[in-house]
Structure formats: structure tokens, C-alpha cells
mmCIF file of C-alpha atoms in Angstrom:
data_model
loop_
_atom_site.group_PDB
_atom_site.id
_atom_site.type_symbol
_atom_site.label_atom_id
_atom_site.label_comp_id
_atom_site.label_asym_id
_atom_site.label_seq_id
_atom_site.Cartn_x
_atom_site.Cartn_y
_atom_site.Cartn_z
ATOM 1 C CA MET A 1 -9.702 -5.541 -0.147
ATOM 2 C CA LEU A 2 -5.949 -5.444 0.467
ATOM 3 C CA ASP A 3 -3.703 -2.417 0.342
ATOM 4 C CA VAL A 4 -0.382 -3.142 -1.404
ATOM 5 C CA ASN A 5 2.463 -0.768 -0.493
ATOM 6 C CA GLU A 6 3.770 -1.787 2.959
ATOM 7 C CA THR A 7 0.687 -3.909 3.672
ATOM 8 C CA LEU A 8 1.795 -6.638 1.274
ATOM 9 C CA SER A 9 5.182 -5.330 0.119
ATOM 10 C CA ASP A 10 8.173 -5.173 2.434
ATOM 11 C CA LEU A 11 9.928 -1.817 2.059
ATOM 12 C CA SER A 12 12.639 -2.626 4.597
ATOM 13 C CA GLY A 13 15.202 -3.128 1.830
ATOM 14 C CA MET A 14 14.786 0.337 0.330
ATOM 15 C CA PRO A 15 17.363 2.024 2.614
ATOM 16 C CA ASP A 16 19.942 -0.317 1.065
ATOM 17 C CA ARG A 17 19.185 1.177 -2.342
ATOM 18 C CA PHE A 18 19.732 4.695 -1.038
ATOM 19 C CA GLU A 19 23.009 3.651 0.541
ATOM 20 C CA GLU A 20 24.041 1.971 -2.737
ATOM 21 C CA VAL A 21 23.822 5.284 -4.616
ATOM 22 C CA GLY A 22 25.623 7.229 -1.883
ATOM 23 C CA ALA A 23 22.578 8.685 -0.144
ATOM 24 C CA PRO A 24 21.736 8.477 3.580
ATOM 25 C CA ARG A 25 19.581 5.499 4.533
ATOM 26 C CA HIS A 26 17.167 7.681 6.470
ATOM 27 C CA LEU A 27 15.987 9.268 3.209
ATOM 28 C CA ALA A 28 14.078 6.094 2.249
ATOM 29 C CA PRO A 29 11.104 6.505 4.620
ATOM 30 C CA LEU A 30 11.127 10.277 4.062
ATOM 31 C CA TRP A 31 10.900 9.681 0.314
ATOM 32 C CA PHE A 32 7.941 7.312 0.617
ATOM 33 C CA ALA A 33 6.131 9.674 2.986
ATOM 34 C CA SER A 34 6.730 12.580 0.578
ATOM 35 C CA VAL A 35 5.193 10.639 -2.300
ATOM 36 C CA LEU A 36 2.073 9.946 -0.239
ATOM 37 C CA ARG A 37 1.906 13.580 0.887
ATOM 38 C CA ASP A 38 1.940 14.874 -2.668
ATOM 39 C CA GLY A 39 -0.557 12.270 -3.881
ATOM 40 C CA PHE A 40 -2.960 13.209 -1.087
ATOM 41 C CA ALA A 41 -2.500 16.919 -1.824
ATOM 42 C CA LEU A 42 -3.300 16.458 -5.511
ATOM 43 C CA ALA A 43 -6.364 14.376 -4.674
ATOM 44 C CA THR A 44 -7.592 17.162 -2.411
ATOM 45 C CA ALA A 45 -7.170 19.547 -5.339
ATOM 46 C CA GLU A 46 -9.053 17.052 -7.543
ATOM 47 C CA THR A 47 -6.167 16.410 -9.873
ATOM 48 C CA ARG A 48 -3.978 13.385 -10.508
ATOM 49 C CA ALA A 49 -0.423 12.190 -10.954
ATOM 50 C CA THR A 50 0.773 8.602 -10.984
ATOM 51 C CA PHE A 51 2.665 7.096 -8.087
ATOM 52 C CA ALA A 52 5.713 6.605 -10.333
ATOM 53 C CA GLU A 53 5.686 10.247 -11.458
ATOM 54 C CA LEU A 54 5.575 11.539 -7.903
ATOM 55 C CA ALA A 55 8.156 8.994 -6.747
ATOM 56 C CA GLU A 56 10.681 10.082 -9.378
ATOM 57 C CA GLN A 57 10.065 13.786 -8.831
ATOM 58 C CA ASN A 58 10.454 13.543 -5.055
ATOM 59 C CA LEU A 59 13.517 11.365 -5.437
ATOM 60 C CA ARG A 60 15.216 13.888 -7.695
ATOM 61 C CA GLY A 61 14.489 16.595 -5.139
ATOM 62 C CA LEU A 62 15.857 14.592 -2.218
ATOM 63 C CA LEU A 63 19.027 13.543 -4.038
ATOM 64 C CA ALA A 64 19.804 16.913 -5.673
ATOM 65 C CA PRO A 65 21.582 18.497 -2.653
ATOM 66 C CA LEU A 66 23.878 15.475 -2.230
ATOM 67 C CA GLY A 67 26.060 16.214 -5.246
ATOM 68 C CA LEU A 68 25.964 12.659 -6.554
ATOM 69 C CA GLU A 69 28.117 11.921 -9.595
ATOM 70 C CA ASP A 70 25.200 10.625 -11.686
ATOM 71 C CA PRO A 71 21.846 11.700 -10.146
ATOM 72 C CA ALA A 72 19.814 10.213 -13.020
ATOM 73 C CA GLU A 73 21.400 6.799 -12.549
ATOM 74 C CA ALA A 74 20.811 7.061 -8.806
ATOM 75 C CA VAL A 75 17.115 7.724 -9.408
ATOM 76 C CA ASP A 76 16.911 4.726 -11.733
ATOM 77 C CA THR A 77 18.632 2.495 -9.164
ATOM 78 C CA VAL A 78 16.275 3.435 -6.357
ATOM 79 C CA MET A 79 13.186 3.210 -8.552
ATOM 80 C CA ALA A 80 14.265 -0.231 -9.739
ATOM 81 C CA GLY A 81 14.485 -1.335 -6.123
ATOM 82 C CA PHE A 82 10.886 -0.318 -5.560
ATOM 83 C CA GLY A 83 9.903 -2.615 -8.394
ATOM 84 C CA GLU A 84 11.851 -5.555 -6.968
ATOM 85 C CA MET A 85 10.462 -5.714 -3.430
ATOM 86 C CA ASP A 86 9.387 -8.910 -1.722
ATOM 87 C CA VAL A 87 6.236 -9.530 0.273
ATOM 88 C CA HIS A 88 6.249 -9.755 4.057
ATOM 89 C CA PRO A 89 6.753 -13.325 5.359
ATOM 90 C CA ASP A 90 3.136 -13.586 6.549
ATOM 91 C CA VAL A 91 1.602 -12.626 3.197
ATOM 92 C CA GLY A 92 1.756 -16.041 1.493
ATOM 93 C CA PRO A 93 0.302 -18.086 4.360
ATOM 94 C CA GLY A 94 -2.053 -15.231 5.210
ATOM 95 C CA LEU A 95 -3.586 -15.111 1.743
ATOM 96 C CA GLU A 96 -3.897 -18.896 1.754
ATOM 97 C CA ALA A 97 -5.694 -18.790 5.105
ATOM 98 C CA LEU A 98 -8.039 -16.051 3.931
ATOM 99 C CA ARG A 99 -8.865 -17.934 0.744
ATOM 100 C CA ALA A 100 -9.651 -21.014 2.832
ATOM 101 C CA LEU A 101 -12.406 -18.910 4.404
ATOM 102 C CA ARG A 102 -13.879 -18.428 0.904
ATOM 103 C CA ILE A 103 -13.230 -14.699 1.024
ATOM 104 C CA GLN A 104 -12.926 -12.797 -2.251
ATOM 105 C CA LEU A 105 -9.515 -11.119 -2.306
ATOM 106 C CA VAL A 106 -8.656 -8.025 -4.326
ATOM 107 C CA THR A 107 -5.769 -5.609 -4.026
ATOM 108 C CA LEU A 108 -6.235 -1.850 -4.285
ATOM 109 C CA SER A 109 -3.158 0.334 -4.590
ATOM 110 C CA ASN A 110 -2.357 4.000 -5.061
ATOM 111 C CA GLY A 111 0.527 2.645 -7.131
ATOM 112 C CA SER A 112 0.272 0.893 -10.460
ATOM 113 C CA ALA A 113 -1.394 -2.453 -11.003
ATOM 114 C CA ALA A 114 1.773 -3.549 -12.840
ATOM 115 C CA VAL A 115 3.881 -3.121 -9.684
ATOM 116 C CA ALA A 116 1.332 -5.102 -7.659
ATOM 117 C CA HIS A 117 1.253 -7.840 -10.303
ATOM 118 C CA GLY A 118 5.046 -8.010 -10.241
ATOM 119 C CA LEU A 119 5.110 -8.241 -6.455
ATOM 120 C CA LEU A 120 2.647 -11.125 -6.412
ATOM 121 C CA ASP A 121 4.315 -12.880 -9.355
ATOM 122 C CA ARG A 122 7.747 -12.833 -7.662
ATOM 123 C CA ALA A 123 6.206 -14.307 -4.532
ATOM 124 C CA GLY A 124 4.380 -17.029 -6.451
ATOM 125 C CA LEU A 125 1.066 -15.548 -5.383
ATOM 126 C CA ALA A 126 -0.355 -14.452 -8.720
ATOM 127 C CA ASP A 127 -3.338 -16.788 -8.283
ATOM 128 C CA ALA A 128 -3.919 -15.908 -4.646
ATOM 129 C CA VAL A 129 -6.109 -12.872 -5.385
ATOM 130 C CA ASP A 130 -9.154 -12.440 -7.585
ATOM 131 C CA ASP A 131 -8.328 -8.972 -8.917
ATOM 132 C CA VAL A 132 -5.346 -6.607 -8.862
ATOM 133 C CA LEU A 133 -6.675 -3.047 -8.976
ATOM 134 C CA SER A 134 -5.214 0.446 -8.900
ATOM 135 C CA VAL A 135 -6.622 3.941 -8.528
ATOM 136 C CA GLU A 136 -4.590 5.033 -11.575
ATOM 137 C CA GLY A 137 -6.986 6.320 -14.220
ATOM 138 C CA GLN A 138 -9.966 5.358 -12.061
ATOM 139 C CA SER A 139 -10.269 7.720 -9.119
ATOM 140 C CA TRP A 140 -8.447 10.005 -6.743
ATOM 141 C CA TRP A 141 -5.901 8.429 -4.442
ATOM 142 C CA LYS A 142 -7.037 6.614 -1.351
ATOM 143 C CA PRO A 143 -8.262 7.684 1.176
ATOM 144 C CA ALA A 144 -10.737 9.542 -1.075
ATOM 145 C CA ARG A 145 -14.150 7.906 -0.690
ATOM 146 C CA GLU A 146 -14.520 7.138 -4.400
ATOM 147 C CA ALA A 147 -11.257 5.167 -4.459
ATOM 148 C CA TYR A 148 -12.862 2.342 -2.506
ATOM 149 C CA SER A 149 -15.833 2.117 -4.879
ATOM 150 C CA GLN A 150 -13.931 0.499 -7.766
ATOM 151 C CA PRO A 151 -13.342 -2.908 -6.092
ATOM 152 C CA LEU A 152 -16.925 -2.955 -4.841
ATOM 153 C CA ALA A 153 -18.214 -2.477 -8.380
ATOM 154 C CA VAL A 154 -15.794 -4.998 -9.890
ATOM 155 C CA ARG A 155 -16.792 -7.722 -7.442
ATOM 156 C CA ASP A 156 -20.436 -6.561 -7.073
ATOM 157 C CA VAL A 157 -20.167 -6.329 -3.304
ATOM 158 C CA ALA A 158 -21.859 -3.834 -0.982
ATOM 159 C CA ALA A 159 -19.578 -1.617 1.106
ATOM 160 C CA GLU A 160 -20.839 -3.088 4.374
ATOM 161 C CA ASP A 161 -19.931 -6.580 3.129
ATOM 162 C CA ALA A 162 -16.361 -5.610 2.252
ATOM 163 C CA MET A 163 -13.293 -5.083 4.428
ATOM 164 C CA LEU A 164 -10.230 -2.959 3.791
ATOM 165 C CA VAL A 165 -7.006 -4.440 5.176
ATOM 166 C CA ALA A 166 -4.051 -2.081 5.555
ATOM 167 C CA VAL A 167 -1.095 -1.105 7.715
ATOM 168 C CA HIS A 168 -1.844 2.604 7.304
ATOM 169 C CA PRO A 169 -4.288 4.250 9.715
ATOM 170 C CA TRP A 170 -5.182 6.870 7.075
ATOM 171 C CA ASP A 171 -6.271 4.063 4.717
ATOM 172 C CA VAL A 172 -8.283 2.315 7.412
ATOM 173 C CA ASP A 173 -9.960 5.610 8.303
ATOM 174 C CA GLY A 174 -10.789 6.382 4.676
ATOM 175 C CA ALA A 175 -12.352 2.977 4.136
ATOM 176 C CA ALA A 176 -14.394 3.256 7.325
ATOM 177 C CA ARG A 177 -15.750 6.627 6.200
ATOM 178 C CA ALA A 178 -16.692 4.997 2.889
ATOM 179 C CA GLY A 179 -18.783 2.437 4.776
ATOM 180 C CA LEU A 180 -16.416 -0.552 4.658
ATOM 181 C CA ARG A 181 -15.401 -2.802 7.498
ATOM 182 C CA THR A 182 -11.733 -2.416 8.389
ATOM 183 C CA ALA A 183 -8.724 -4.340 9.649
ATOM 184 C CA TRP A 184 -5.432 -2.805 10.711
ATOM 185 C CA ILE A 185 -2.275 -4.886 10.411
ATOM 186 C CA ASP A 186 0.146 -3.845 13.172
ATOM 187 C CA ARG A 187 3.164 -6.076 12.557
ATOM 188 C CA ALA A 188 5.276 -4.218 15.110
ATOM 189 C CA GLY A 189 2.728 -4.916 17.825
ATOM 190 C CA GLY A 190 1.526 -2.389 20.360
ATOM 191 C CA THR A 191 1.652 0.598 18.026
ATOM 192 C CA PRO A 192 -0.604 3.342 19.396
ATOM 193 C CA TRP A 193 -3.607 4.056 17.210
ATOM 194 C CA PRO A 194 -3.829 7.770 16.216
ATOM 195 C CA ASP A 195 -6.962 9.158 17.841
ATOM 196 C CA ALA A 196 -7.747 11.447 14.871
ATOM 197 C CA PHE A 197 -8.654 8.390 12.771
ATOM 198 C CA THR A 198 -11.641 6.045 12.954
ATOM 199 C CA PRO A 199 -10.525 2.933 14.885
ATOM 200 C CA PRO A 200 -10.356 -0.366 12.985
ATOM 201 C CA GLU A 201 -12.886 -3.110 13.571
ATOM 202 C CA ILE A 202 -10.035 -5.618 13.868
ATOM 203 C CA THR A 203 -6.395 -5.170 14.838
ATOM 204 C CA ALA A 204 -4.162 -8.055 13.793
ATOM 205 C CA SER A 205 -0.446 -8.770 14.033
ATOM 206 C CA SER A 206 -0.352 -10.382 10.574
ATOM 207 C CA LEU A 207 -2.564 -11.589 7.755
ATOM 208 C CA VAL A 208 -2.502 -15.041 9.351
ATOM 209 C CA ASP A 209 -3.735 -13.548 12.613
ATOM 210 C CA LEU A 210 -6.448 -11.689 10.695
ATOM 211 C CA ALA A 211 -7.668 -14.939 9.117
ATOM 212 C CA GLU A 212 -7.763 -16.597 12.531
ATOM 213 C CA GLN A 213 -9.795 -13.752 13.984
ATOM 214 C CA LEU A 214 -12.228 -13.805 11.066
ATOM 215 C CA GLU A 215 -12.662 -17.572 11.429
ATOM 216 C CA SER A 216 -13.397 -17.369 15.142
ATOM 217 C CA PRO A 217 -17.092 -17.064 16.036
#
């Protein structure tokens, strides 16, 4: 079970989009973090909004004080960039290596399935996964326990036989609490694990590294 945003998709180009519309580059990671914050808050309150809705609303709020000439066009430009991201360099060979181990691969995103499909299509990886799934219309956002149940039901797999792979400690922790095995992708290397979260079963530097660790006895 693969997370999508930042785990598969490379957000490093998003600051360029902010700069293109006349906004500071440092707003890009703040924007993404704000979207997650609001999605988590709504899930806690047992209500829903789509990733796109929260992304646009937060973006309007962040750009409003800047006095941009055409704020609506700026929002459209940044949002378009989110839909045109590439995958990280290790994703293609990593998925191939995981499939060689005869592992069922599904993606599970707090964003839309359409964005995940587009990401994989652009990378030529549309056939590399068995299912592309989203919490939209199905459950609360990850890391809510029920979010991880959908892929298990779709593939008819028990929680203890599944593994969540993500770059986000909060996602790893949520999956562990839902009874799944977990793998944390730390591409930067040496990132301290936050002690408040359940540690991952496996820490890997890439999806290729993860496949190698899973193959080893």
C-alpha cells in the first residue's frame, strides 16, 4: 500500500510555481502542510472536504496578502502545477523491483484518484500498480484507522499481511495503529524519527532499497 503525495510524487518543483506567480518560494511547503492540517482537523470532527477544495482555499488565503494582480489566475497556475508533478527517480525502478517480488501494489491517497492516475500515466507507470485508490468519498483522511481498510477490502488482504509505505511519519503511525506492517522512506537519509509516532518496521532510503530489504531473508 503506497502513499502518493511526496512518497511517489516529487513536490520539489512547486516552489517554482509560487515564484512564477510572484509569491515567495517558501510558501510552497507551508501551503502543503496547511492542506494536511485542515484535512486532519476535519477528519477529527468527522466531516470531509476534498484535497482539491482545501488546497484552493488555503492557497487563496496565503496569496491574498501579497496583492497579486490576478489572484485567481495565480491560484490556477499553482494548482495546475500540482497536477503536473513527476515521480521521484527511484519510483519507476522501485515499483518494478517490488513487482518482481510478486507483491500486490495499490496506492492510497488523501488526494484524488485522478491525480494519482495522472502521475503514474505521465511516468509510464500506469500498469505498475494493481489499484489506484483514494479516501475521497470512502473514509476520513489518513491517518484515520478506517482509511486503511479500503485497500484491504479491495484486495482481500488481512491487515497483518499488508504494508503501508510512506515518507510521512504520521501516515506510518496511523497504519501501524490500524494493524498494518509499515515502511518509512527517508530519501534524505538520517532524518530523526519523531518519538511521538510508532516506529516503522523498515526504514529505507528509496523504493529500490525497500525492495532489496524485503527480498533479503
